[in-house]
Amino acid sequence: MKIAIATKNNGKLKEFEELAKGTPYEFIKIPEIIKDLPPETGNTFYENALIKAEFISKKLGIPAIGDDSGLEVDALNGSPGIFSARYSKTGLDNDNCLKLMENLDGLQEDKRSARFRCCLVGYFEGKIIQSNGTLEGSIAREFKGTNGFGYDPIFITENGKHLAELEKDEKNSISHRSEAFKTLLNKISELFNKSFVE
Ligand code: ITT
């Protein structure tokens, strides 16, 4: 069965390609001709992930998975949250990281706690399934590492390394996205076993 990954973010896509290896499904990226996903008008990660999944599933006529994710920083009352991709004026990864570090300027280590959240929504012929994952850590004062994407260079994991210092399989063994993806895979197989029995 083909399942489309409803994202335009190459960093996410690369992670999904790794995570999808060995699963019984063929995960495909969305064709280049689809230039943009719809505006993220939801108020939650779930609502935004659903917007992406439903749009792509209806466009391509196959099941799709939407990913809405971001960083919640405790000292900023959970910001940037669903606005993580649009945090700085340019929305570029580097500028988003700089703005976040600036906003935490002067805060000591114990006040810099944060977590990544990932909500995945599968849209399967009108049936909706969802799963969530989190990764706890804190926000650094400097960039470190060249792997990954987004806020990875300034996110310190619980073992003290910046996420961008981890190899892709190391990140996938702990990440919010991999946690959500594993749960979603189980829900997909439950959905299909159920339809088969009915
Ligand atoms: P799509 O909507 O096309 O999937 P997007 O980048 O707009 O791509 P989101 O709206 O979900 O996706 O925004 C997610 C933001 O959170 C974005 O700025 C990412 O850089 C950041 N983010 C999410 N997961 C991350 C991860 O594993 N590592 C670093 N940053 C991450």
mmCIF file of N, CA and C in Angstrom, residues 26-102:
data_model
loop_
_atom_site.group_PDB
_atom_site.id
_atom_site.type_symbol
_atom_site.label_atom_id
_atom_site.label_comp_id
_atom_site.label_asym_id
_atom_site.label_seq_id
_atom_site.Cartn_x
_atom_site.Cartn_y
_atom_site.Cartn_z
ATOM 1 N N GLU A 26 4.639 1.349 1.398
ATOM 2 C CA GLU A 26 5.515 2.149 0.538
ATOM 3 C C GLU A 26 5.196 3.623 0.783
ATOM 4 N N PHE A 27 6.082 4.286 1.492
ATOM 5 C CA PHE A 27 5.863 5.702 1.780
ATOM 6 C C PHE A 27 6.432 6.522 0.632
ATOM 7 N N ILE A 28 5.629 7.445 0.123
ATOM 8 C CA ILE A 28 6.112 8.245 -1.008
ATOM 9 C C ILE A 28 6.044 9.732 -0.662
ATOM 10 N N LYS A 29 6.933 10.494 -1.298
ATOM 11 C CA LYS A 29 6.861 11.938 -1.073
ATOM 12 C C LYS A 29 5.854 12.558 -2.031
ATOM 13 N N ILE A 30 5.450 13.779 -1.750
ATOM 14 C CA ILE A 30 4.442 14.386 -2.614
ATOM 15 C C ILE A 30 5.108 14.923 -3.880
ATOM 16 N N PRO A 31 4.409 14.833 -5.038
ATOM 17 C CA PRO A 31 5.037 15.250 -6.298
ATOM 18 C C PRO A 31 5.384 16.747 -6.301
ATOM 19 N N GLU A 32 6.453 17.072 -7.028
ATOM 20 C CA GLU A 32 6.942 18.463 -7.114
ATOM 21 C C GLU A 32 5.855 19.434 -7.561
ATOM 22 N N ILE A 33 4.945 18.930 -8.377
ATOM 23 C CA ILE A 33 3.896 19.790 -8.947
ATOM 24 C C ILE A 33 3.018 20.411 -7.842
ATOM 25 N N ILE A 34 2.937 19.750 -6.713
ATOM 26 C CA ILE A 34 2.211 20.341 -5.581
ATOM 27 C C ILE A 34 3.201 21.263 -4.861
ATOM 28 N N LYS A 35 3.053 22.552 -5.125
ATOM 29 C CA LYS A 35 4.055 23.521 -4.658
ATOM 30 C C LYS A 35 3.910 23.811 -3.161
ATOM 31 N N ASP A 36 2.681 23.886 -2.697
ATOM 32 C CA ASP A 36 2.477 24.279 -1.300
ATOM 33 C C ASP A 36 1.415 23.435 -0.632
ATOM 34 N N LEU A 37 1.575 23.313 0.665
ATOM 35 C CA LEU A 37 0.496 22.728 1.470
ATOM 36 C C LEU A 37 -0.428 23.874 1.876
ATOM 37 N N PRO A 38 -1.656 23.572 2.306
ATOM 38 C CA PRO A 38 -2.572 24.659 2.686
ATOM 39 C C PRO A 38 -2.040 25.420 3.912
ATOM 40 N N PRO A 39 -2.509 26.645 4.137
ATOM 41 C CA PRO A 39 -2.084 27.388 5.330
ATOM 42 C C PRO A 39 -2.431 26.610 6.602
ATOM 43 N N GLU A 40 -1.532 26.730 7.598
ATOM 44 C CA GLU A 40 -1.760 26.017 8.863
ATOM 45 C C GLU A 40 -2.634 26.881 9.757
ATOM 46 N N THR A 41 -3.942 26.735 9.592
ATOM 47 C CA THR A 41 -4.878 27.603 10.303
ATOM 48 C C THR A 41 -5.360 27.001 11.618
ATOM 49 N N GLY A 42 -4.877 25.812 11.956
ATOM 50 C CA GLY A 42 -5.320 25.162 13.192
ATOM 51 C C GLY A 42 -4.725 25.803 14.432
ATOM 52 N N ASN A 43 -5.313 25.447 15.575
ATOM 53 C CA ASN A 43 -4.811 25.965 16.859
ATOM 54 C C ASN A 43 -3.977 24.941 17.609
ATOM 55 N N THR A 44 -3.870 23.746 17.041
ATOM 56 C CA THR A 44 -3.108 22.687 17.715
ATOM 57 C C THR A 44 -2.265 21.946 16.675
ATOM 58 N N PHE A 45 -1.260 21.197 17.181
ATOM 59 C CA PHE A 45 -0.466 20.366 16.278
ATOM 60 C C PHE A 45 -1.402 19.395 15.540
ATOM 61 N N TYR A 46 -2.350 18.832 16.272
ATOM 62 C CA TYR A 46 -3.261 17.860 15.662
ATOM 63 C C TYR A 46 -4.040 18.479 14.488
ATOM 64 N N GLU A 47 -4.626 19.648 14.730
ATOM 65 C CA GLU A 47 -5.441 20.261 13.669
ATOM 66 C C GLU A 47 -4.598 20.558 12.431
ATOM 67 N N ASN A 48 -3.381 21.035 12.649
ATOM 68 C CA ASN A 48 -2.523 21.359 11.499
ATOM 69 C C ASN A 48 -2.050 20.104 10.768
ATOM 70 N N ALA A 49 -1.757 19.039 11.525
ATOM 71 C CA ALA A 49 -1.335 17.788 10.873
ATOM 72 C C ALA A 49 -2.483 17.217 10.045
ATOM 73 N N LEU A 50 -3.703 17.359 10.569
ATOM 74 C CA LEU A 50 -4.877 16.869 9.836
ATOM 75 C C LEU A 50 -5.083 17.651 8.532
ATOM 76 N N ILE A 51 -4.905 18.976 8.594
ATOM 77 C CA ILE A 51 -5.061 19.806 7.386
ATOM 78 C C ILE A 51 -4.135 19.278 6.274
ATOM 79 N N LYS A 52 -2.875 18.982 6.647
ATOM 80 C CA LYS A 52 -1.901 18.525 5.642
ATOM 81 C C LYS A 52 -2.277 17.141 5.100
ATOM 82 N N ALA A 53 -2.606 16.228 6.026
ATOM 83 C CA ALA A 53 -2.887 14.850 5.610
ATOM 84 C C ALA A 53 -4.131 14.777 4.722
ATOM 85 N N GLU A 54 -5.182 15.484 5.121
ATOM 86 C CA GLU A 54 -6.438 15.414 4.368
ATOM 87 C C GLU A 54 -6.262 16.017 2.977
ATOM 88 N N PHE A 55 -5.564 17.157 2.919
ATOM 89 C CA PHE A 55 -5.347 17.836 1.640
ATOM 90 C C PHE A 55 -4.606 16.916 0.665
ATOM 91 N N ILE A 56 -3.515 16.319 1.124
ATOM 92 C CA ILE A 56 -2.698 15.493 0.219
ATOM 93 C C ILE A 56 -3.421 14.190 -0.131
ATOM 94 N N SER A 57 -4.099 13.605 0.825
ATOM 95 C CA SER A 57 -4.816 12.366 0.539
ATOM 96 C C SER A 57 -5.878 12.606 -0.536
ATOM 97 N N LYS A 58 -6.616 13.704 -0.409
ATOM 98 C CA LYS A 58 -7.668 13.994 -1.393
ATOM 99 C C LYS A 58 -7.064 14.343 -2.750
ATOM 100 N N LYS A 59 -5.950 15.046 -2.753
ATOM 101 C CA LYS A 59 -5.279 15.423 -4.012
ATOM 102 C C LYS A 59 -4.770 14.201 -4.770
ATOM 103 N N LEU A 60 -4.136 13.268 -4.022
ATOM 104 C CA LEU A 60 -3.474 12.137 -4.679
ATOM 105 C C LEU A 60 -4.357 10.891 -4.757
ATOM 106 N N GLY A 61 -5.420 10.886 -3.977
ATOM 107 C CA GLY A 61 -6.309 9.720 -3.985
ATOM 108 C C GLY A 61 -5.701 8.504 -3.286
ATOM 109 N N ILE A 62 -4.767 8.729 -2.399
ATOM 110 C CA ILE A 62 -4.202 7.627 -1.597
ATOM 111 C C ILE A 62 -4.105 8.095 -0.132
ATOM 112 N N PRO A 63 -3.927 7.167 0.815
ATOM 113 C CA PRO A 63 -3.766 7.596 2.208
ATOM 114 C C PRO A 63 -2.557 8.522 2.365
ATOM 115 N N ALA A 64 -2.621 9.390 3.360
ATOM 116 C CA ALA A 64 -1.497 10.309 3.593
ATOM 117 C C ALA A 64 -1.290 10.522 5.079
ATOM 118 N N ILE A 65 -0.067 10.903 5.403
ATOM 119 C CA ILE A 65 0.284 11.225 6.793
ATOM 120 C C ILE A 65 0.767 12.665 6.867
ATOM 121 N N GLY A 66 0.203 13.443 7.804
ATOM 122 C CA GLY A 66 0.664 14.812 8.032
ATOM 123 C C GLY A 66 1.451 14.863 9.329
ATOM 124 N N ASP A 67 2.490 15.686 9.343
ATOM 125 C CA ASP A 67 3.330 15.858 10.545
ATOM 126 C C ASP A 67 3.282 17.315 10.936
ATOM 127 N N ASP A 68 2.815 17.611 12.136
ATOM 128 C CA ASP A 68 2.987 18.963 12.646
ATOM 129 C C ASP A 68 3.788 18.849 13.931
ATOM 130 N N SER A 69 4.825 19.638 13.998
ATOM 131 C CA SER A 69 5.749 19.469 15.111
ATOM 132 C C SER A 69 6.327 20.814 15.517
ATOM 133 N N GLY A 70 7.044 20.830 16.616
ATOM 134 C CA GLY A 70 7.655 22.080 17.054
ATOM 135 C C GLY A 70 8.222 21.964 18.447
ATOM 136 N N LEU A 71 8.719 23.087 18.892
ATOM 137 C CA LEU A 71 9.410 23.156 20.183
ATOM 138 C C LEU A 71 8.564 23.903 21.198
ATOM 139 N N GLU A 72 8.461 23.364 22.402
ATOM 140 C CA GLU A 72 7.804 24.082 23.493
ATOM 141 C C GLU A 72 8.869 24.429 24.523
ATOM 142 N N VAL A 73 9.019 25.715 24.798
ATOM 143 C CA VAL A 73 10.036 26.150 25.761
ATOM 144 C C VAL A 73 9.319 26.609 27.028
ATOM 145 N N ASP A 74 9.681 26.003 28.162
ATOM 146 C CA ASP A 74 8.947 26.276 29.402
ATOM 147 C C ASP A 74 9.028 27.744 29.810
ATOM 148 N N ALA A 75 10.221 28.332 29.681
ATOM 149 C CA ALA A 75 10.394 29.730 30.109
ATOM 150 C C ALA A 75 9.583 30.694 29.237
ATOM 151 N N LEU A 76 9.145 30.211 28.069
ATOM 152 C CA LEU A 76 8.332 31.062 27.166
ATOM 153 C C LEU A 76 6.888 30.577 27.146
ATOM 154 N N ASN A 77 6.495 29.918 28.219
ATOM 155 C CA ASN A 77 5.115 29.402 28.335
ATOM 156 C C ASN A 77 4.700 28.541 27.147
ATOM 157 N N GLY A 78 5.623 27.731 26.657
ATOM 158 C CA GLY A 78 5.275 26.796 25.584
ATOM 159 C C GLY A 78 5.515 27.307 24.176
ATOM 160 N N SER A 79 5.929 28.557 24.034
ATOM 161 C CA SER A 79 6.273 29.067 22.695
ATOM 162 C C SER A 79 7.620 28.468 22.268
ATOM 163 N N PRO A 80 7.906 28.403 20.971
ATOM 164 C CA PRO A 80 7.088 28.821 19.837
ATOM 165 C C PRO A 80 5.977 27.844 19.454
ATOM 166 N N GLY A 81 5.975 26.607 19.990
ATOM 167 C CA GLY A 81 4.855 25.693 19.771
ATOM 168 C C GLY A 81 4.477 25.518 18.312
ATOM 169 N N ILE A 82 3.186 25.717 18.020
ATOM 170 C CA ILE A 82 2.739 25.489 16.625
ATOM 171 C C ILE A 82 3.302 26.544 15.675
ATOM 172 N N PHE A 83 3.915 27.585 16.235
ATOM 173 C CA PHE A 83 4.496 28.622 15.366
ATOM 174 C C PHE A 83 6.003 28.433 15.165
ATOM 175 N N SER A 84 6.521 27.255 15.494
ATOM 176 C CA SER A 84 7.973 27.029 15.452
ATOM 177 C C SER A 84 8.588 27.326 14.084
ATOM 178 N N ALA A 85 7.886 26.965 13.013
ATOM 179 C CA ALA A 85 8.454 27.173 11.668
ATOM 180 C C ALA A 85 8.434 28.647 11.279
ATOM 181 N N ARG A 86 7.567 29.411 11.935
ATOM 182 C CA ARG A 86 7.386 30.833 11.559
ATOM 183 C C ARG A 86 7.826 31.742 12.697
ATOM 184 N N TYR A 87 8.798 31.310 13.478
ATOM 185 C CA TYR A 87 9.154 32.049 14.691
ATOM 186 C C TYR A 87 9.871 33.363 14.372
ATOM 187 N N SER A 88 10.852 33.303 13.491
ATOM 188 C CA SER A 88 11.566 34.535 13.105
ATOM 189 C C SER A 88 10.903 35.124 11.862
ATOM 190 N N LYS A 89 11.308 36.337 11.506
ATOM 191 C CA LYS A 89 10.709 36.997 10.335
ATOM 192 C C LYS A 89 10.887 36.183 9.058
ATOM 193 N N THR A 90 12.110 35.632 8.863
ATOM 194 C CA THR A 90 12.379 34.904 7.614
ATOM 195 C C THR A 90 11.845 33.476 7.659
ATOM 196 N N GLY A 91 11.715 32.931 8.865
ATOM 197 C CA GLY A 91 11.311 31.525 8.993
ATOM 198 C C GLY A 91 12.444 30.560 8.672
ATOM 199 N N LEU A 92 13.662 31.093 8.440
ATOM 200 C CA LEU A 92 14.801 30.201 8.156
ATOM 201 C C LEU A 92 15.252 29.531 9.453
ATOM 202 N N ASP A 93 15.721 28.279 9.336
ATOM 203 C CA ASP A 93 16.132 27.530 10.530
ATOM 204 C C ASP A 93 17.109 28.329 11.388
ATOM 205 N N ASN A 94 18.136 28.886 10.725
ATOM 206 C CA ASN A 94 19.178 29.606 11.454
ATOM 207 C C ASN A 94 18.599 30.811 12.213
ATOM 208 N N ASP A 95 17.719 31.552 11.552
ATOM 209 C CA ASP A 95 17.122 32.739 12.183
ATOM 210 C C ASP A 95 16.183 32.344 13.324
ATOM 211 N N ASN A 96 15.446 31.249 13.139
ATOM 212 C CA ASN A 96 14.574 30.778 14.217
ATOM 213 C C ASN A 96 15.403 30.431 15.464
ATOM 214 N N CYS A 97 16.533 29.760 15.239
ATOM 215 C CA CYS A 97 17.401 29.372 16.364
ATOM 216 C C CYS A 97 17.959 30.613 17.048
ATOM 217 N N LEU A 98 18.420 31.575 16.258
ATOM 218 C CA LEU A 98 19.002 32.789 16.839
ATOM 219 C C LEU A 98 17.972 33.540 17.676
ATOM 220 N N LYS A 99 16.759 33.646 17.140
ATOM 221 C CA LYS A 99 15.713 34.377 17.868
ATOM 222 C C LYS A 99 15.407 33.681 19.202
ATOM 223 N N LEU A 100 15.357 32.363 19.152
ATOM 224 C CA LEU A 100 15.050 31.629 20.383
ATOM 225 C C LEU A 100 16.158 31.831 21.422
ATOM 226 N N MET A 101 17.405 31.743 20.986
ATOM 227 C CA MET A 101 18.507 31.941 21.948
ATOM 228 C C MET A 101 18.482 33.363 22.505
ATOM 229 N N GLU A 102 18.172 34.314 21.655
ATOM 230 C CA GLU A 102 18.079 35.714 22.110
ATOM 231 C C GLU A 102 17.009 35.869 23.183
#
